[in-house]
Coordinates of C-alpha atoms in Angstrom, one line a residue:
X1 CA 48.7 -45.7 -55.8
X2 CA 52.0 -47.6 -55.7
X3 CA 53.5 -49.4 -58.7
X4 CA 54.4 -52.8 -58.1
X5 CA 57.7 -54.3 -59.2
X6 CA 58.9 -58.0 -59.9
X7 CA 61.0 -58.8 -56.7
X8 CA 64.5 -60.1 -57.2
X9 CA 66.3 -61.5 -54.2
X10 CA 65.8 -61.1 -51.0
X11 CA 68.0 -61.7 -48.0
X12 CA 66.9 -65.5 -47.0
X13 CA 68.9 -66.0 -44.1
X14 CA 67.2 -62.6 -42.6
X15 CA 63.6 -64.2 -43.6
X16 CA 64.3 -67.9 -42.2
X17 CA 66.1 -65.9 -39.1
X18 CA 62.1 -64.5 -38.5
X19 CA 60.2 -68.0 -39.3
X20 CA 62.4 -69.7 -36.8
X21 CA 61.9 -66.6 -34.0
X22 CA 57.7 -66.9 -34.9
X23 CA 57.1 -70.4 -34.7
X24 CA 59.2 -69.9 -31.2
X25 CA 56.7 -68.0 -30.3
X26 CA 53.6 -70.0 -31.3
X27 CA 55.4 -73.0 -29.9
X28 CA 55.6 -70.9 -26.3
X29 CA 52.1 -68.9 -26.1
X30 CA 50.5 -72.5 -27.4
X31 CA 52.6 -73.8 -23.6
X32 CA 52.0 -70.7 -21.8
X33 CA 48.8 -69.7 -22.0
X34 CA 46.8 -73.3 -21.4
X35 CA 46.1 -73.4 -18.2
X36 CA 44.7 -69.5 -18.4
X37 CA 42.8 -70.3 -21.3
X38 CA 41.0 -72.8 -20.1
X39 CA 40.2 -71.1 -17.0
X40 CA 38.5 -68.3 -19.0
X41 CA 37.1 -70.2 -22.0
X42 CA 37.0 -73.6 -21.1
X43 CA 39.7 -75.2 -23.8
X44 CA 43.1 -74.7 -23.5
X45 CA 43.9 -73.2 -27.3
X46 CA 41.4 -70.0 -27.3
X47 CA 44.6 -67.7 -26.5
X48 CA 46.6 -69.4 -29.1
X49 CA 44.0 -69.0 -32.0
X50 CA 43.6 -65.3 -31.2
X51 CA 47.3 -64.9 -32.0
X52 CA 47.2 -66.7 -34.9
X53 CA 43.9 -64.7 -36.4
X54 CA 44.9 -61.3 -35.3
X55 CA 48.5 -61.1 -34.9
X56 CA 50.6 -64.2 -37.1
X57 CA 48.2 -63.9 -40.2
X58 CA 47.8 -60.4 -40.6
X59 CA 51.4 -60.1 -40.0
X60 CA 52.3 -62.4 -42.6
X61 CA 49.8 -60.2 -45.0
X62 CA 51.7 -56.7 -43.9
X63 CA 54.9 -58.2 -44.4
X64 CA 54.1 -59.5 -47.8
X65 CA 52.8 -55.8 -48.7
X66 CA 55.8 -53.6 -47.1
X67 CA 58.1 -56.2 -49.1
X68 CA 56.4 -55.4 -52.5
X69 CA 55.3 -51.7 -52.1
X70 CA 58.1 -49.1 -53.5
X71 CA 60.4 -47.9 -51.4
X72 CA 59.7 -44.2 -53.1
X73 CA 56.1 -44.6 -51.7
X74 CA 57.2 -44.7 -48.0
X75 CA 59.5 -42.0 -48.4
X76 CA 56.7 -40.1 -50.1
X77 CA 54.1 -40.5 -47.6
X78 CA 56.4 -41.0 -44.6
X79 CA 55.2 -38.1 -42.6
X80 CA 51.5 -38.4 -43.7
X81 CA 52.0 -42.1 -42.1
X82 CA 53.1 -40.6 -39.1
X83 CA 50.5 -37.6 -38.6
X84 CA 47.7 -40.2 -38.9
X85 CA 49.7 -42.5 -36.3
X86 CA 49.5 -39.5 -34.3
X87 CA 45.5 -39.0 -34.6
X88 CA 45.5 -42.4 -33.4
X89 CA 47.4 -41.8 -30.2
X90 CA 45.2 -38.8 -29.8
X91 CA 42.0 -40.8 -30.4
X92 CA 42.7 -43.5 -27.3
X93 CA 42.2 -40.9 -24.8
X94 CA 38.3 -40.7 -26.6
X95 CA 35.3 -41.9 -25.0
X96 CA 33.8 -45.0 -26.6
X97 CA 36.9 -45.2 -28.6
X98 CA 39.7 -45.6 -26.2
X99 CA 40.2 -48.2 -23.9
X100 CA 42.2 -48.4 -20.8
X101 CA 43.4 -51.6 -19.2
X102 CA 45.2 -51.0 -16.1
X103 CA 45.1 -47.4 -15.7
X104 CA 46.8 -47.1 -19.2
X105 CA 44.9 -45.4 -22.0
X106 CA 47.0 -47.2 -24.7
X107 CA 44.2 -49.2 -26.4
X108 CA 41.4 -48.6 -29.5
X109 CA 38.4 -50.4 -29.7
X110 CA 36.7 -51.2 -32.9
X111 CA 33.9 -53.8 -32.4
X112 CA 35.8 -56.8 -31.5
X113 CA 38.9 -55.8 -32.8
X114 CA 41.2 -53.8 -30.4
X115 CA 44.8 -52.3 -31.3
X116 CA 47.7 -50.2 -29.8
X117 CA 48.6 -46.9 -31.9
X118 CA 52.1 -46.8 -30.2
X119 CA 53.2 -50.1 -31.6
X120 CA 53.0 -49.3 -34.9
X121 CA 54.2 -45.7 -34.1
X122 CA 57.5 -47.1 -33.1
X123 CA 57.8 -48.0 -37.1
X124 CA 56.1 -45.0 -38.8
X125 CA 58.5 -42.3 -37.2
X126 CA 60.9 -44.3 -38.4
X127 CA 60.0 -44.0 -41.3
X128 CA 59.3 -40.3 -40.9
X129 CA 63.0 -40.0 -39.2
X130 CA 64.7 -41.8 -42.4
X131 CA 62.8 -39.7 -44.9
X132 CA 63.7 -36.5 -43.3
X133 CA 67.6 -37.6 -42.7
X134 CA 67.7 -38.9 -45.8
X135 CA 65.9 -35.2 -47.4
X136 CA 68.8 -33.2 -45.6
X137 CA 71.8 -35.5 -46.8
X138 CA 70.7 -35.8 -50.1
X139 CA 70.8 -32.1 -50.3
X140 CA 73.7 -31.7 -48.2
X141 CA 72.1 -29.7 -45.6
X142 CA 72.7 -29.6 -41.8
X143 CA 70.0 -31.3 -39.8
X144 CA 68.1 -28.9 -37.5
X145 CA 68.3 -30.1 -33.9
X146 CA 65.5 -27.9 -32.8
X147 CA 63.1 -29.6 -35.5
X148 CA 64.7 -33.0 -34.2
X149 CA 63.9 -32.6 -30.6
X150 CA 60.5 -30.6 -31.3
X151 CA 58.6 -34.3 -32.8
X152 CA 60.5 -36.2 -30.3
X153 CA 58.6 -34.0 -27.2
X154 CA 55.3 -34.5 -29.2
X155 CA 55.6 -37.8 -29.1
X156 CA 57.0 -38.1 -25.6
X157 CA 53.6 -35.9 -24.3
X158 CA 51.7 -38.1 -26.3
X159 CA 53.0 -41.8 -24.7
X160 CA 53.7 -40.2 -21.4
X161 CA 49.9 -39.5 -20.9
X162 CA 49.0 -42.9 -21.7
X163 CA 51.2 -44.0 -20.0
X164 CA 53.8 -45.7 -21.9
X165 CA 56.9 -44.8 -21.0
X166 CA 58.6 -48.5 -22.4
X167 CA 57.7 -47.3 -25.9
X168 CA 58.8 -43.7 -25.6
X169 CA 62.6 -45.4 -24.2
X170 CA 62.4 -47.4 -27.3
X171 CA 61.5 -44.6 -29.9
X172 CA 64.2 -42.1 -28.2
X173 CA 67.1 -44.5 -28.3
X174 CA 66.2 -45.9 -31.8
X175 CA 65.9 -42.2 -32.6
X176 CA 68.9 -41.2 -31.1
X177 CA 71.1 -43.9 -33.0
X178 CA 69.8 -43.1 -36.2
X179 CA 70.6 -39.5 -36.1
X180 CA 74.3 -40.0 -35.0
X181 CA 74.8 -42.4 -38.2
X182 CA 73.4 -39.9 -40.2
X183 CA 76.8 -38.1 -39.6
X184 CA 75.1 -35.3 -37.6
X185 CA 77.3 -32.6 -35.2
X186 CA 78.5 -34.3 -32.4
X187 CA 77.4 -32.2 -30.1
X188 CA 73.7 -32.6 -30.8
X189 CA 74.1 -36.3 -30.0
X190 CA 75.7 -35.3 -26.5
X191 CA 72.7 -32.7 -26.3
X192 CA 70.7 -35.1 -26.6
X193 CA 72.3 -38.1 -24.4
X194 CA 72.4 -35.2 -21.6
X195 CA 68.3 -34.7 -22.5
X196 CA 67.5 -37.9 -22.4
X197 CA 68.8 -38.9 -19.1
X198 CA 67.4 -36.0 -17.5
X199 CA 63.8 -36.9 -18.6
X200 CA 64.4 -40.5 -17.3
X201 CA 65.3 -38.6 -14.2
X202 CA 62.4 -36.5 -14.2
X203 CA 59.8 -39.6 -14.6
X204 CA 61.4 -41.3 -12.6
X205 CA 60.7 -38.7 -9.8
X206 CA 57.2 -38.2 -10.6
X207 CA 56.4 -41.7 -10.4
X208 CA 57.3 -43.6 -7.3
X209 CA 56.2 -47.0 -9.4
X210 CA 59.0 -46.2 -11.4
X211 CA 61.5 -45.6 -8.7
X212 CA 60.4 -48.9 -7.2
X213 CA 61.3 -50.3 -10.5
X214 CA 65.2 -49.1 -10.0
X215 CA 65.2 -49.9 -6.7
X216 CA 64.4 -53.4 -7.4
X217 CA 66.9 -53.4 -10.2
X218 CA 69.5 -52.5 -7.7
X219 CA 68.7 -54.3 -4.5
X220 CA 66.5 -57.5 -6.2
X221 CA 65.7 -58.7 -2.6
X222 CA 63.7 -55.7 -2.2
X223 CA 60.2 -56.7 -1.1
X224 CA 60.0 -60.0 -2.4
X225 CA 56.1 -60.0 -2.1
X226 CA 55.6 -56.6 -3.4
X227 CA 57.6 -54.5 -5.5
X228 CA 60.1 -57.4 -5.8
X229 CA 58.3 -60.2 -6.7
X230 CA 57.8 -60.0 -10.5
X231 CA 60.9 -59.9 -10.8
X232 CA 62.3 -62.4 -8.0
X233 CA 59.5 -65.0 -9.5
X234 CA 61.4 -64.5 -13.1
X235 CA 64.5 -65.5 -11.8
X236 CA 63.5 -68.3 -10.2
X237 CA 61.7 -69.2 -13.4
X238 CA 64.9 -68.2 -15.4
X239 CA 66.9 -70.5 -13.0
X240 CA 64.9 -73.5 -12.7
X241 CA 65.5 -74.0 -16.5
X242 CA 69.0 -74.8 -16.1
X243 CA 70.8 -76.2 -19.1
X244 CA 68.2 -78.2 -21.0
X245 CA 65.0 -77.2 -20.0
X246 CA 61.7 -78.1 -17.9
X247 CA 60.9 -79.3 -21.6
X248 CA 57.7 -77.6 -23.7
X249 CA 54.6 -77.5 -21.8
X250 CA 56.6 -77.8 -18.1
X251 CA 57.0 -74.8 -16.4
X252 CA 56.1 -74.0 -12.7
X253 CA 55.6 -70.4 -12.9
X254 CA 53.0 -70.0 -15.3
X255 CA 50.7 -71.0 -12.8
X256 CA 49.4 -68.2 -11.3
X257 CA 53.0 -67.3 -9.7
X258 CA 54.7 -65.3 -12.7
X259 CA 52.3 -62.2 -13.3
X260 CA 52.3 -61.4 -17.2
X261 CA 53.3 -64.8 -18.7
X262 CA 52.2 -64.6 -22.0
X263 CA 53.5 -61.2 -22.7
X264 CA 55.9 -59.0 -20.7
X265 CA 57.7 -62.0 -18.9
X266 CA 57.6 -64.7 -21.7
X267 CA 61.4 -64.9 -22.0
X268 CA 61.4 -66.4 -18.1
X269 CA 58.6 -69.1 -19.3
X270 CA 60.8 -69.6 -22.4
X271 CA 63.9 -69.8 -20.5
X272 CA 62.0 -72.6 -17.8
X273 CA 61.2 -74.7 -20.5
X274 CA 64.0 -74.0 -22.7
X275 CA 66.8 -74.1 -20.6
X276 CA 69.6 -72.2 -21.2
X277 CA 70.6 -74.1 -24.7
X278 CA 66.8 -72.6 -25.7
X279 CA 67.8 -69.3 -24.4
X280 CA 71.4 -69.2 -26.2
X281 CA 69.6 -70.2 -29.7
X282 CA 66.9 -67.3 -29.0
X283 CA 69.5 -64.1 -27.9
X284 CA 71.9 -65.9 -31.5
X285 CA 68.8 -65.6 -33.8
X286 CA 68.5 -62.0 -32.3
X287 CA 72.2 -61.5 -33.2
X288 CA 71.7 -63.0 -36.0
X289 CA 68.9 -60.5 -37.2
X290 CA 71.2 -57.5 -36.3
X291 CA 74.0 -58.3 -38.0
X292 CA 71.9 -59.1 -41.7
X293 CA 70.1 -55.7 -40.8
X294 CA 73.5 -53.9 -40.4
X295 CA 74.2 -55.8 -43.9
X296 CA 71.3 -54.8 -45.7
X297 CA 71.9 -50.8 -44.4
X298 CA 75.6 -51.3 -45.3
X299 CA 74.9 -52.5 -49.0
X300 CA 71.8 -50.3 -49.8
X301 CA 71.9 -47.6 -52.4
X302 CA 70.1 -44.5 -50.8
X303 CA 70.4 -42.5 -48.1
X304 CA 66.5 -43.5 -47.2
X305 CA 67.1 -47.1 -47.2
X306 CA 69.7 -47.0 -45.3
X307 CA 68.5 -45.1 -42.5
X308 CA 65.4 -47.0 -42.5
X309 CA 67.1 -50.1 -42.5
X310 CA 69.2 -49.3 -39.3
X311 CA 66.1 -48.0 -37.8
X312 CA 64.2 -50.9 -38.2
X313 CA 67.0 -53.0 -37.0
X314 CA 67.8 -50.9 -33.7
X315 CA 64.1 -50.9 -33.0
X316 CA 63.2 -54.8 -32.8
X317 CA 66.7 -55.5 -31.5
X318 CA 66.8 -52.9 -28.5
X319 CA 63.0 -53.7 -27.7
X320 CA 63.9 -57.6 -27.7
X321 CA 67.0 -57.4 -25.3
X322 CA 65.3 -54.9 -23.2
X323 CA 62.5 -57.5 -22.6
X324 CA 65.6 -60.2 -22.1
X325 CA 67.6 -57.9 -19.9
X326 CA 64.4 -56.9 -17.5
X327 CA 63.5 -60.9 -16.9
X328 CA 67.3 -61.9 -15.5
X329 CA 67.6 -58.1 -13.6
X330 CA 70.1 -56.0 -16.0
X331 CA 67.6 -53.6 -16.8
X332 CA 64.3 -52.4 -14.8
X333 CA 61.1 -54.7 -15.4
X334 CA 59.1 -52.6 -18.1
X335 CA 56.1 -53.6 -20.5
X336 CA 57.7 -54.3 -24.0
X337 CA 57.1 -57.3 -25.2
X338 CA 60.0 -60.0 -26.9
X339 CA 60.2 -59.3 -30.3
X340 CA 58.0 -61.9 -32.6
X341 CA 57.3 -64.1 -29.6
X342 CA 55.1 -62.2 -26.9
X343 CA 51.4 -62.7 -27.0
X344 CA 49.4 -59.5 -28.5
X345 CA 48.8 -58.5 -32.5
X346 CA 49.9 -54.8 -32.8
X347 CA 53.3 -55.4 -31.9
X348 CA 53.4 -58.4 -34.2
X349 CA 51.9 -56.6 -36.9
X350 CA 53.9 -53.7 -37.2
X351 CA 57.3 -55.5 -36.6
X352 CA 56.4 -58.3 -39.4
X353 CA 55.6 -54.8 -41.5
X354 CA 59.3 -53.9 -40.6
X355 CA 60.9 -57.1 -41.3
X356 CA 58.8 -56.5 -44.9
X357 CA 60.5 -53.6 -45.2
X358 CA 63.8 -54.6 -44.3
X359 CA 63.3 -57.1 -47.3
X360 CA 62.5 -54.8 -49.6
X361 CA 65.7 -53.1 -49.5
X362 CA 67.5 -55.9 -49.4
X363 CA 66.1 -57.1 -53.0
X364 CA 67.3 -53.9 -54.1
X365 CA 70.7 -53.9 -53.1

């Protein structure tokens, strides 16, 4: 078991950077998700309490834990942390175990708790990636692309099944960034650039779904009812914010004409009622987070924390702009959720166990 140590200090403008982007995101689900809620459950805060019971609170607790477990202990167990992650994403195609909403198989079930494995895998092969980076630096040997690309195709078969092919493009680039700051050939990161787009060429072609998706991104009047409209509705909702805001509580589109309000298209809702002011402070706090996680890696004092810390910091930031860029049509619509502010616990969780992390090494700098 882990010894615990008396913290010192931790990076406060990185922690109040998180409270602010949190209570955002209680403030929005509590508007959001009030006219769905009471449709289902006959009050309009049943959504809202779920979030705070199974996503804000045990989030809080993880954080509090990764901030006061050693360091040495994750770097220990790294790899352990990911083979059971694995087992998980293994166990959701089981019967009676798994659950699929949708068509995807992304979900287990335990009583009336439910969870997604690949959220929290997108933080325990980071771990596993900054242990083993940090193994070959520390001992001066040359990082084995084979090895490298042989756990990123595990992974890839093991989301691409599910399918969850937002969290794969997530894990890859994340991947990818850490492994060129670790000083590695530059060749292997061209190797794998050239990989990389040639699977998202490849899914692309064996999903027409997905194709749809670019087409949209390029031609946005594409089938405005159809394969346009999610993303035709966002901008509308994005637009009719305009500088100030509907104001909390006022948007149009949550009513039945956005699909996914509460999760995958919760920046247009936030942007409606926000306004573009709302929407400035949210993409600066993100900014804001980057550049104290760049600062923590910069100033840490092993090779492991600093590769951990950049992963971490990549991970949440890429998956937060990806969600922004997909509601105002720079990047294709896809299912990750906004960083600390959709509606769902796993994500939650495991990022509020990251940004416990990411304060750990910053006490220790």
């Amino acid at each position: 078991m882990p010894t615990f140590k008396k913290s010192s200090r931790a990076d406060y403008v990185l922690l109040i950077v998180i409270v602010v982007l949190v209570l955002f995101g209680i403030l929005i689900i509590s508007s959001v998700s009030t006219a769905l809620s009471l449709k289902r459950f006959g009050n309009t805060y049943s959504f809202l309490v779920h979030q705070l019971v199974f996503g804000i609170f045990p989030g809080i607790i993880s954080a509090f834990l990764f901030f006061k477990i050693p360091l040495s202990f994750l770097k220990k167990w790294a790899l352990l942390f990911l083979l059971i992650n694995l087992v998980l994403l293994v166990m959701v195609f089981m019967p009676k175990i798994g659950t699929s909403i949708g068509g995807a198989a992304r979900w287990i079930s335990l009583g009336k708790i439910t969870f997604q494995p690949s959220e929290f895998l997108k933080l325990t092969f980071i771990l596993y990636l900054a242990a083993w980076l940090a193994s070959k630096a520390e001992k001066e040997k040359r990082t084995n692309l084979v090895a490298f690309l042989m756990v990123i195709i595990l992974v890839s078969l093991l989301l691409y099944y599910q399918p969850d092919i937002s969290t794969l493009g997530i894990i890859i680039i994340t991947a990818a960034l850490m492994y060129f700051l670790a000083k590695t050939p530059l060749w292997h990161s061209v190797f794998i650039v050239l990989a990389g787009t040639g699977g998202l060429l490849a899914l692309i072609k064996l999903a027409s779904y997905r194709f749809n998706r670019f087409l949209v991104l390029l031609k946005p009047e594409t089938d405005p009812l159809g394969i346009g409209y999610q993303i035709k509705q966002a901008l509308i909702a994005v637009g009719s914010g305009g500088i100030f805001g509907l104001g909390l509580g006022m948007s149009r589109q949550k009513f039945g004409f956005l699909p996914q309000t509460m999760s995958d298209s919760i920046f247009a809702i936030f942007s409606e009622e926000m306004g573009f002011v709302g929407s400035f402070v949210l993409i600066f706090l993100f900014l804001l987070f980057l550049w104290r996680g760049f600062e923590i890696s910069r100033k840490a004092k092993d090779k492991f924390s600093q590769f951990l810390s950049l992963g971490i910091t990549f991970w949440i930031t890429i998956q937060a702009f990806i969600h922004i860029g997909s509601m105002i049509g720079i990047f294709p619509l896809t299912g990750s959720p906004l960083s600390f502010i959709s509606y769902g616990g796993s994500h939650l969780i495991a990022e509020m166990a990251g940004i416990g992390i990411l304060l750990n090494v910053s006490k220790n700098v």
